[in-house]
Coordinates of C-alpha atoms in Angstrom, one line a residue:
X167 CA -49.4 -72.3 30.2
X168 CA -50.8 -69.2 28.5
X169 CA -51.7 -68.6 25.0
X170 CA -52.4 -64.6 24.9
X171 CA -48.7 -63.7 25.1
X172 CA -45.9 -65.9 23.6
X173 CA -42.9 -64.4 25.5
X174 CA -40.4 -66.7 23.8
X175 CA -41.6 -65.7 20.4
X176 CA -41.5 -62.1 21.2
X177 CA -37.9 -62.3 22.6
X178 CA -36.8 -64.1 19.5
X179 CA -38.5 -61.5 17.3
X180 CA -36.8 -58.5 19.2
X181 CA -33.6 -60.2 19.0
X182 CA -33.8 -61.0 15.2
X183 CA -34.8 -57.2 14.8
X184 CA -31.5 -56.0 16.4
X185 CA -29.4 -58.5 14.7
X186 CA -31.0 -57.5 11.4
X187 CA -30.3 -53.7 12.0
X188 CA -26.7 -54.5 13.0
X189 CA -26.2 -56.6 10.0
X190 CA -27.6 -53.9 7.8
X191 CA -25.2 -51.2 9.3
X192 CA -22.4 -53.6 8.7
X193 CA -23.3 -54.1 5.1
X194 CA -23.5 -50.3 4.7
X195 CA -20.0 -49.8 6.1
X196 CA -18.7 -52.6 4.0
X197 CA -20.3 -51.2 0.9
X198 CA -19.0 -47.5 1.4
X199 CA -15.7 -48.3 3.0
X200 CA -16.6 -45.8 5.6
X201 CA -16.9 -46.3 9.3
X202 CA -18.9 -43.0 9.5
X203 CA -21.7 -42.7 6.9
X204 CA -24.0 -40.4 8.9
X205 CA -23.6 -38.3 12.1
X206 CA -25.3 -41.0 14.1
X207 CA -22.4 -43.4 13.4
X208 CA -20.0 -41.1 15.3
X209 CA -21.0 -37.6 16.1
X210 CA -17.6 -36.4 17.5
X211 CA -15.7 -38.3 14.8
X212 CA -17.7 -36.7 12.1
X213 CA -16.9 -33.2 13.2
X214 CA -13.3 -34.0 13.7
X215 CA -13.1 -35.7 10.4
X216 CA -14.8 -32.8 8.4
X217 CA -12.3 -30.3 10.0
X218 CA -9.5 -32.5 8.8
X219 CA -10.8 -32.8 5.3
X220 CA -11.0 -29.0 5.0
X221 CA -7.2 -28.8 6.0
X222 CA -6.4 -31.5 3.7
X223 CA -8.0 -29.8 0.7
X224 CA -6.5 -26.4 1.7
X225 CA -3.1 -28.0 1.8
X226 CA -3.5 -29.6 -1.6
X227 CA -4.7 -26.4 -3.1
X228 CA -1.9 -24.4 -1.4
X229 CA 0.6 -27.0 -3.0
X230 CA -1.1 -26.2 -6.6
X231 CA -0.8 -22.5 -5.8
X232 CA 2.8 -22.8 -5.1
X233 CA 3.2 -24.9 -8.3
X234 CA 1.3 -21.8 -10.2
X235 CA 3.8 -19.5 -8.6
X236 CA 6.8 -21.5 -9.8
X237 CA 5.2 -21.2 -13.3
X238 CA 4.9 -17.4 -13.0
X239 CA 8.5 -17.1 -11.7
X240 CA 9.8 -19.2 -14.6
X241 CA 7.9 -17.1 -17.1
X242 CA 9.5 -13.9 -15.8
X243 CA 12.9 -15.4 -15.3
X244 CA 12.7 -16.8 -18.8
X245 CA 11.9 -13.3 -20.2
X246 CA 14.9 -11.8 -18.1
X247 CA 17.2 -14.4 -19.6
X248 CA 16.5 -12.9 -22.9
X249 CA 17.0 -9.3 -21.5
X250 CA 20.3 -10.6 -20.2
X251 CA 21.4 -11.7 -23.6
X252 CA 20.3 -8.4 -25.2
X253 CA 22.4 -6.5 -22.5
X254 CA 25.5 -8.7 -23.0
X255 CA 25.2 -7.9 -26.8
X256 CA 24.8 -4.1 -26.0
X257 CA 27.9 -4.2 -23.8
X258 CA 29.8 -6.0 -26.6
X259 CA 28.7 -3.2 -28.9
X260 CA 29.7 -0.5 -26.5
X261 CA 33.1 -2.0 -26.1
X262 CA 33.4 -2.2 -29.9
X263 CA 32.2 1.7 -30.1
X264 CA 34.9 2.7 -27.7
X265 CA 37.6 1.7 -30.0
X266 CA 38.8 4.8 -32.0
X267 CA 39.4 2.5 -35.1
X268 CA 35.7 3.1 -35.9
X269 CA 34.8 6.1 -37.6
X270 CA 31.6 8.2 -37.4
X271 CA 29.8 6.0 -39.8
X272 CA 30.7 2.8 -38.1
X273 CA 29.6 4.0 -34.8
X274 CA 26.3 5.3 -36.4
X275 CA 25.5 1.7 -37.5
X276 CA 26.5 0.5 -33.9
X277 CA 24.1 3.2 -32.5
X278 CA 21.2 1.9 -34.8
X279 CA 21.6 -1.8 -33.3
X280 CA 21.8 -0.2 -29.7
X281 CA 18.5 1.6 -30.3
X282 CA 16.8 -1.5 -31.7
X283 CA 18.1 -3.7 -28.7
X284 CA 17.0 -1.0 -26.3
X285 CA 13.4 -1.0 -27.8
X286 CA 13.3 -4.7 -27.6
X287 CA 14.1 -4.6 -23.8
X288 CA 11.0 -2.4 -23.5
X289 CA 8.9 -4.7 -25.4
X290 CA 9.9 -7.7 -23.1
X291 CA 9.1 -5.5 -20.1
X292 CA 5.7 -4.3 -21.5
X293 CA 4.4 -7.5 -22.9
X294 CA 5.8 -10.4 -20.6
X295 CA 2.6 -11.6 -19.1
X296 CA 1.2 -14.5 -16.9
X297 CA -2.4 -15.1 -16.9
X298 CA -2.9 -11.7 -18.6
X299 CA -0.8 -10.0 -15.6
X300 CA 2.2 -8.0 -16.6
X301 CA 5.3 -9.0 -14.8
X302 CA 8.1 -6.9 -15.7
X303 CA 6.8 -3.5 -16.0
X304 CA 6.9 -2.5 -12.2
X305 CA 3.1 -3.1 -11.7
X306 CA 3.9 -5.6 -9.0
X307 CA 6.8 -3.8 -7.2
X308 CA 6.9 -3.2 -3.6
X309 CA 8.7 0.1 -4.1
X310 CA 5.5 2.2 -4.8
X311 CA 6.1 5.2 -2.7
X312 CA 3.3 7.7 -2.1
X313 CA 3.7 10.5 -4.7
X314 CA 2.4 13.4 -2.7
X315 CA 3.0 13.8 1.0
X316 CA 0.0 15.0 2.9
X317 CA 1.5 18.0 4.8
X318 CA -0.1 21.2 6.3
X319 CA 1.8 24.3 7.0
X320 CA 0.0 27.5 7.2
X321 CA 2.3 30.3 8.0
X322 CA 0.2 33.6 8.7
X323 CA 2.1 36.5 9.8
X324 CA 0.9 40.2 9.8
X325 CA 2.4 43.6 10.7
X326 CA 1.0 45.0 13.8
X327 CA 1.2 48.8 13.7
X328 CA 3.3 50.4 16.5
X329 CA 4.3 47.2 18.0
X330 CA 7.8 45.7 18.5
X331 CA 8.8 42.6 16.5
X332 CA 8.2 39.1 17.6
X333 CA 8.3 35.9 15.6
X334 CA 7.0 32.4 16.1
X335 CA 8.9 29.5 14.5
X336 CA 8.6 25.8 14.4
X337 CA 10.1 22.7 12.7
X338 CA 8.5 20.3 10.5
X339 CA 8.9 16.7 11.2
X340 CA 7.6 13.7 9.2
X341 CA 7.7 10.0 9.7
X342 CA 7.3 7.9 6.5
X343 CA 6.3 4.4 7.3
X344 CA 7.0 1.8 4.6
X345 CA 6.7 -1.8 5.4
X346 CA 7.3 -1.1 9.0
X347 CA 10.4 1.1 8.3
X348 CA 10.4 4.7 9.4
X349 CA 12.6 7.4 8.0
X350 CA 12.8 10.8 9.5
X351 CA 12.5 14.0 7.7
X352 CA 12.9 17.7 9.1
X353 CA 12.0 21.0 7.5
X354 CA 13.1 24.4 8.7
X355 CA 11.9 27.7 7.0
X356 CA 12.9 31.0 6.2
X357 CA 10.8 33.7 4.7
X358 CA 11.0 36.2 2.1
X359 CA 8.7 37.7 -0.8
X360 CA 8.1 37.7 -4.5
X361 CA 7.8 34.0 -5.0
X362 CA 5.6 32.0 -7.2
X363 CA 4.3 28.4 -7.0
X364 CA 6.5 25.7 -8.4
X365 CA 5.6 22.1 -9.7
X366 CA 6.3 18.5 -8.8
X367 CA 8.6 16.4 -11.1
X368 CA 7.8 12.7 -10.8
X369 CA 11.0 10.8 -11.5
X370 CA 13.3 8.8 -9.4
X371 CA 14.2 11.9 -7.3
X372 CA 11.0 13.9 -7.0
X373 CA 11.8 17.6 -6.6
X374 CA 9.4 20.5 -5.9
X375 CA 11.1 23.7 -7.1
X376 CA 10.4 27.3 -6.4
X377 CA 10.8 30.2 -9.1
X378 CA 11.0 33.9 -8.3
X379 CA 8.2 35.9 -9.9
X380 CA 9.7 39.3 -8.7
X381 CA 13.3 39.9 -8.0
X382 CA 12.7 40.3 -4.3
X383 CA 14.1 37.1 -3.4
X384 CA 13.4 33.5 -3.0
X385 CA 12.1 31.1 -0.4
X386 CA 13.4 27.6 0.3
X387 CA 12.5 24.9 2.8
X388 CA 14.9 22.1 2.3
X389 CA 14.3 18.6 3.3
X390 CA 15.0 15.2 1.9
X391 CA 13.7 11.7 3.0
X392 CA 14.8 8.4 1.3
X393 CA 12.6 5.3 1.1
X394 CA 15.0 3.0 -0.6
X395 CA 18.1 3.3 -2.8
X396 CA 16.3 4.5 -5.9
X397 CA 13.4 6.6 -4.5
X398 CA 13.8 10.0 -2.8
X399 CA 11.9 13.2 -2.5
X400 CA 13.3 16.7 -2.1
X401 CA 11.0 19.5 -1.5
X402 CA 12.0 23.1 -1.6
X403 CA 8.6 24.7 -0.5
X404 CA 5.8 26.9 -2.0
X405 CA 5.0 30.4 -0.9
X406 CA 3.0 33.4 -2.0
X407 CA 3.1 36.9 -0.6
X408 CA 0.9 39.9 -1.1
X409 CA 2.6 43.0 -0.6
X410 CA 0.9 45.5 -2.9
X411 CA -2.8 46.6 -2.7
X412 CA -5.0 45.6 -5.6
X413 CA -2.8 42.4 -6.5
X414 CA -4.6 39.1 -7.2
X415 CA -2.7 35.9 -7.0
X416 CA -4.4 32.6 -7.9
X417 CA -2.9 29.1 -7.7
X418 CA -4.6 25.7 -8.7
X419 CA -2.5 22.7 -8.9
X420 CA -3.1 18.9 -7.7
X421 CA -6.6 19.8 -6.4
X422 CA -5.4 22.6 -4.1
X423 CA -6.8 26.1 -4.8
X424 CA -5.5 29.2 -3.1
X425 CA -6.4 32.8 -4.0
X426 CA -5.9 36.4 -2.6
X427 CA -8.4 38.7 -4.2
X428 CA -8.2 42.4 -4.7
X429 CA -11.4 43.0 -2.9
X430 CA -10.0 41.5 0.3
X431 CA -6.7 43.2 0.3
X432 CA -7.1 46.4 -1.5
X433 CA -6.0 49.2 0.8
X434 CA -5.9 46.8 3.6
X435 CA -4.6 49.1 6.0
X436 CA -7.5 51.5 5.8
X437 CA -10.2 48.9 6.4
X438 CA -11.5 47.6 9.6
X439 CA -10.6 44.0 8.8
X440 CA -8.8 41.9 6.2
X441 CA -9.5 38.2 5.6
X442 CA -7.6 35.4 3.8
X443 CA -9.0 31.9 3.1
X444 CA -6.9 28.9 2.4
X445 CA -9.3 26.3 0.9
X446 CA -8.5 22.9 -0.2
X447 CA -10.6 21.7 -3.0
X448 CA -9.5 18.0 -2.6
X449 CA -9.0 15.3 -5.3
X450 CA -8.2 11.9 -4.1
X451 CA -4.8 10.7 -5.0
X452 CA -4.6 7.3 -6.4
X453 CA -3.3 4.5 -4.2
X454 CA -2.5 6.8 -1.4
X455 CA -3.2 6.1 2.4
X456 CA -2.9 8.6 4.9
X457 CA -3.3 7.7 8.6
X458 CA -2.5 8.7 12.2
X459 CA -2.1 12.4 11.4
X460 CA -0.6 14.2 14.4
X461 CA 0.6 17.6 15.2
X462 CA 3.1 18.6 17.6
X463 CA 4.2 22.3 18.2
X464 CA 7.3 23.4 19.9
X465 CA 7.4 27.2 20.1
X466 CA 10.3 29.4 21.2
X467 CA 8.6 32.7 21.8
X468 CA 10.0 36.1 22.4
X469 CA 8.7 38.4 25.0
X470 CA 7.0 41.7 23.6
X471 CA 4.5 44.3 24.2
X472 CA 1.6 44.4 21.7
X473 CA -0.8 46.8 23.4
X474 CA -0.6 49.3 20.7
X475 CA -1.0 46.6 18.0
X476 CA -4.1 47.5 15.9
X477 CA -3.6 47.2 12.2
X478 CA -2.7 44.1 10.1
X479 CA -0.5 45.2 7.1
X480 CA 0.8 42.0 5.6
X481 CA -0.2 38.4 5.5
X482 CA 1.4 35.4 4.1
X483 CA 0.7 31.7 3.7
X484 CA 3.0 28.9 3.2
X485 CA 1.8 25.5 2.1
X486 CA 3.6 22.1 1.3
X487 CA 1.8 20.0 -0.9
X488 CA -1.6 19.2 0.6
X489 CA -3.2 19.7 4.0
X490 CA -4.5 16.6 5.7
X491 CA -8.2 16.0 6.2
X492 CA -9.5 18.1 8.9
X493 CA -8.0 21.4 8.0
X494 CA -9.8 23.1 5.2
X495 CA -9.7 26.7 6.0
X496 CA -7.7 29.2 8.2
X497 CA -9.2 32.5 8.7
X498 CA -7.6 35.5 10.4
X499 CA -9.4 38.8 10.9
X500 CA -8.2 42.0 12.8
X501 CA -10.6 44.7 13.8
X502 CA -8.8 47.9 14.6
X503 CA -11.7 49.7 16.3
X504 CA -12.5 46.9 18.8
X505 CA -8.8 46.1 19.0
X506 CA -9.5 42.4 18.5
X507 CA -7.8 39.5 16.7
X508 CA -10.1 36.8 15.4
X509 CA -8.7 33.3 14.4
X510 CA -11.1 30.7 12.8
X511 CA -10.5 27.2 11.6
X512 CA -13.0 25.6 9.3
X513 CA -13.6 22.0 8.1
X514 CA -15.9 22.1 5.1
X515 CA -16.3 18.3 5.4
X516 CA -18.3 18.8 8.6
X517 CA -19.9 22.2 8.1
X518 CA -19.3 25.6 6.8
X519 CA -19.2 26.8 10.4
X520 CA -16.1 27.4 12.0
X521 CA -14.9 24.5 14.3
X522 CA -12.9 26.8 16.3
X523 CA -13.2 30.5 16.5
X524 CA -11.1 32.4 19.0
X525 CA -11.2 36.3 19.5
X526 CA -8.1 37.8 21.2
X527 CA -8.3 41.4 22.5
X528 CA -5.3 43.2 21.4
X529 CA -3.2 44.4 24.4
X530 CA -3.9 42.5 27.8
X531 CA -5.7 39.5 26.3
X532 CA -3.3 38.8 23.5
X533 CA -0.7 37.6 26.2
X534 CA -0.6 33.9 26.9
X535 CA -3.7 33.1 24.8
X536 CA -3.7 29.5 23.9
X537 CA -5.9 27.9 21.1
X538 CA -6.2 24.1 20.6
X539 CA -7.4 22.4 17.5
X540 CA -8.3 18.9 17.0
X541 CA -10.4 17.5 14.1
X542 CA -10.3 14.3 12.2
X543 CA -7.0 13.3 13.4
X544 CA -5.5 16.8 12.9
X545 CA -4.2 18.3 16.2
X546 CA -2.3 21.5 17.0
X547 CA -2.0 24.2 19.6
X548 CA -0.4 27.5 19.6
X549 CA -0.1 30.1 22.5
X550 CA 0.6 33.8 22.1
X551 CA 3.6 35.1 23.4
X552 CA 3.5 36.7 27.0
X553 CA 4.8 40.0 25.3
X554 CA 5.1 40.9 21.6
X555 CA 8.5 42.5 20.6
X556 CA 8.0 42.6 17.0
X557 CA 5.9 44.3 14.3
X558 CA 5.6 40.7 12.8
X559 CA 3.1 38.2 14.2
X560 CA 3.8 34.7 12.8
X561 CA 1.5 31.6 13.3
X562 CA 2.8 28.2 12.1
X563 CA 0.9 24.9 12.1
X564 CA 3.5 22.4 13.1
X565 CA 2.5 19.1 11.8
X566 CA 3.4 15.5 11.9
X567 CA 2.2 12.8 9.3
X568 CA 2.5 9.1 9.3
X569 CA 1.9 7.6 5.8
X570 CA 1.7 4.0 4.8
X571 CA 2.8 3.2 1.3
X572 CA 1.0 0.6 -0.9
X573 CA 2.5 -2.8 -1.3
X574 CA 2.0 -4.0 -5.0
X575 CA 3.9 -7.1 -4.7
X576 CA 2.4 -10.4 -5.6
X577 CA 1.1 -12.7 -2.9
X578 CA 1.1 -16.6 -3.0
X579 CA -1.3 -18.4 -0.8
X580 CA 0.9 -21.3 0.4
X581 CA -0.9 -22.6 3.3
X582 CA -4.5 -23.8 4.1
X583 CA -5.4 -20.9 6.6
X584 CA -5.2 -17.2 6.8
X585 CA -1.8 -15.4 7.1
X586 CA 0.0 -18.3 5.5
X587 CA 1.3 -16.5 2.4
X588 CA 4.5 -15.1 1.0
X589 CA 5.1 -12.1 -1.2
X590 CA 7.1 -11.6 -4.4
X591 CA 8.1 -8.3 -5.7
X592 CA 8.8 -8.0 -9.4
X593 CA 10.9 -5.0 -10.4
X594 CA 10.7 -2.7 -13.5
X595 CA 12.8 -4.3 -16.0
X596 CA 12.2 -1.9 -19.0
X597 CA 15.0 0.1 -20.4
X598 CA 14.6 3.3 -18.5
X599 CA 14.4 1.6 -15.1
X600 CA 17.5 -0.3 -16.1
X601 CA 19.2 3.1 -16.7
X602 CA 20.0 2.4 -20.4
X603 CA 17.5 4.9 -21.8
X604 CA 15.9 8.3 -20.7
X605 CA 12.6 9.9 -21.4
X606 CA 14.3 13.3 -20.7
X607 CA 17.6 12.8 -22.4
X608 CA 20.5 14.2 -20.6
X609 CA 24.2 13.4 -20.4
X610 CA 25.3 10.0 -21.7
X611 CA 22.1 9.8 -23.9
X612 CA 21.4 10.8 -27.5
X613 CA 19.7 14.0 -28.1
X614 CA 16.9 12.5 -30.2
X615 CA 14.4 10.0 -29.1
X616 CA 14.8 6.7 -31.0
X617 CA 13.7 4.2 -28.7
X618 CA 10.1 3.0 -28.6
X619 CA 7.8 1.0 -26.3
X620 CA 8.5 -2.0 -28.3
X621 CA 4.8 -2.4 -29.1
X622 CA 4.7 0.4 -31.4
X623 CA 6.9 2.7 -33.6
X624 CA 6.6 5.8 -31.5
X625 CA 9.9 7.0 -30.1
X626 CA 9.7 8.0 -26.5
X627 CA 13.1 7.6 -25.1
X628 CA 16.7 8.4 -25.8
X629 CA 19.2 5.5 -26.1
X630 CA 22.7 5.5 -24.7
X631 CA 25.0 7.5 -26.8
X632 CA 27.9 5.5 -28.4
X633 CA 28.9 8.2 -31.0
X634 CA 32.3 9.0 -29.5
X635 CA 35.0 7.1 -27.4
X636 CA 34.1 8.9 -24.2
X637 CA 30.4 8.1 -24.4
X638 CA 30.8 4.7 -25.5
X639 CA 33.1 4.1 -22.5
X640 CA 30.4 5.4 -20.3
X641 CA 27.9 3.3 -21.9
X642 CA 29.8 0.3 -20.9
X643 CA 29.6 1.1 -17.2
X644 CA 26.0 1.9 -17.6
X645 CA 25.2 -1.3 -19.3
X646 CA 27.1 -3.3 -16.8
X647 CA 25.1 -1.8 -14.0
X648 CA 21.9 -2.9 -16.0
X649 CA 23.3 -6.4 -16.2
X650 CA 23.9 -6.4 -12.6
X651 CA 20.3 -5.5 -11.9
X652 CA 18.9 -8.1 -14.1
X653 CA 21.2 -10.5 -12.5
X654 CA 19.9 -9.5 -8.9
X655 CA 16.3 -9.9 -10.0
X656 CA 16.9 -13.2 -11.5
X657 CA 18.8 -14.4 -8.5
X658 CA 15.9 -13.3 -6.4
X659 CA 13.5 -15.2 -8.7
X660 CA 15.5 -18.3 -8.5
X661 CA 15.6 -18.1 -4.7
X662 CA 11.9 -17.7 -4.4
X663 CA 11.4 -20.6 -6.9
X664 CA 13.7 -22.9 -4.9
X665 CA 11.7 -21.9 -1.7
X666 CA 8.4 -22.7 -3.4
X667 CA 9.7 -26.1 -4.3
X668 CA 10.6 -26.7 -0.6
X669 CA 7.1 -25.5 0.1
X670 CA 5.5 -27.9 -2.0
X671 CA 7.4 -30.8 -0.5
X672 CA 6.4 -29.8 2.9
X673 CA 2.6 -29.1 1.9
X674 CA 2.6 -32.7 0.5
X675 CA 4.1 -34.3 3.6
X676 CA 1.6 -32.4 5.8
X677 CA -1.4 -33.4 3.6
X678 CA -0.4 -37.0 3.5
X679 CA 0.0 -37.2 7.3
X680 CA -3.3 -35.4 7.9
X681 CA -4.9 -37.6 5.3
X682 CA -3.8 -40.6 7.5
X683 CA -5.2 -39.3 10.6
X684 CA -8.6 -38.5 8.8
X685 CA -8.6 -42.0 7.4
X686 CA -8.2 -43.5 10.8
X687 CA -11.2 -41.5 12.0
X688 CA -13.5 -42.0 8.9
X689 CA -12.7 -45.2 7.2
X690 CA -13.8 -48.7 8.2
X691 CA -11.6 -51.7 9.0
X692 CA -12.9 -54.0 6.6
X693 CA -11.7 -57.3 8.2
X694 CA -13.2 -56.2 11.5
X695 CA -16.5 -55.1 9.9
X696 CA -16.6 -58.4 8.0
X697 CA -16.5 -60.3 11.2
X698 CA -19.2 -58.2 12.7
X699 CA -21.4 -58.6 9.6
X700 CA -20.9 -62.4 9.8
X701 CA -21.8 -62.6 13.4
X702 CA -25.0 -60.4 13.1
X703 CA -25.9 -62.4 9.9
X704 CA -25.7 -65.8 11.8
X705 CA -27.4 -64.3 14.8
X706 CA -30.3 -63.0 12.6
X707 CA -30.7 -66.4 11.1
X708 CA -30.6 -68.2 14.5
X709 CA -33.3 -65.8 15.8
X710 CA -35.4 -66.5 12.8
X711 CA -35.2 -70.2 13.6
X712 CA -35.9 -69.7 17.3
X713 CA -38.9 -67.5 16.3
X714 CA -40.3 -70.4 14.3
X715 CA -39.8 -72.8 17.3
X716 CA -41.4 -70.3 19.7
X717 CA -44.4 -69.9 17.5
X718 CA -44.9 -73.7 17.7
X719 CA -45.1 -73.9 21.3
X720 CA -48.8 -72.8 21.9
X721 CA -50.0 -75.6 19.8
X722 CA -49.3 -77.9 22.8
X723 CA -52.5 -76.6 24.6
X724 CA -54.5 -78.3 21.8
X725 CA -53.4 -81.7 23.1
X726 CA -55.4 -80.8 26.4
X727 CA -58.6 -80.3 24.4
X728 CA -58.6 -83.8 23.1

């Protein structure tokens, strides 16, 4: 019998501590209703549960997003319902005006109502908003096409004295990429003189026109590409030719500067060298992305003999819109004494020094000379002909651009993770976009502008003309087309709304099932945990009683001392 260590008491004490801790944990779980209150309760389960919680909250928010999307759609569709009503009334008025029982005064009264109804359609399109976002003015249309195509074409030709004729030619090919769809475009060139620069008209059909400054002819490079049923671009080129010593031509439009000065060309045939600089003073175009710029040349050269070529008499540059980055300057110099032709390409974004500078000796070295250019994604190559048979030497930079248009459609996040969204394009539902008014007038529209934006009293557009039987009859067809367009837009909105309703149902089901799985990981089984609590509580009380008994055992030693 020992008295220094009461092993029975120590064991009872240890067991009582274990039971007390287990009883406390059970009480904690019963109090919170959670099986996992800290990472120590179930480390792996905690990580899995938190991931599920993130998905659940994301699904719930996505469901709310879809509901907000439905509200936005209902706002737009409700506004278009009123637009439909207005158009139906306008069609009714056009039918009435088509009847020759109406005199000029009667049709004038009908015209007044047509004007006001057209202005109201503009007001609806300009003011319909959801959360301060305009819905029907075309801001969120996916048909936003790049206004300016980034194209480079430098056509440099000079007349070599006493040399036969030879011409280099090439084709322009463009790939327009919009939402993954590519449309081809091909340009073919002709040359002439006496042409001034034109301008770009921004409307449904964008046209770049050329006007003749002198009566020497015109220059046309025709090509059309079409992005969709409503948007196309026709370019008819830009060209300038200097034929007379002492002339100075200057062009500055859309950030592109071009000048041929008197000092450089005055009496060019008597000078040792002549120079032309084609410099781009770039201004960034809004909402324009240009990428993957490539150039491909396909030359068909004629044989010629240029051994006697010595003097450059004429020089011409052709440019369509903007050049891409990487080609800021093209310079050609001809030195008659040294019988050399120097061609330099410069990029002012990198430095003012030439990126490529090639000197070709007139005569032997001019044959089969190849020059490569590759900078900032712009690539081209040209090779001199084996023999020159022309007094004209032409250099073209044949180029291929790929252009990505900007998608301005609305995006609804309808999932808990990345790339789980859907897009909605809202078309322009104002009167001019519907074809029932025109800012430029024209056939079928009134000569005077009496249609406003709807938000002020300033007339900006001409309404449909219903002043005669013929014009009123044409207006019926035009208004019917507008009704059909609004019907298409409303049908699209209704289809998207139905889709979003199904999306909400799906998200709710997914969230519910994932919540059930997360509950099995995180929540406590109350009945089972109550059983554990009762067991641990009883064991703790029993251990406490046994500890009291064990503490009494050493007192038996006192009996031996009596």
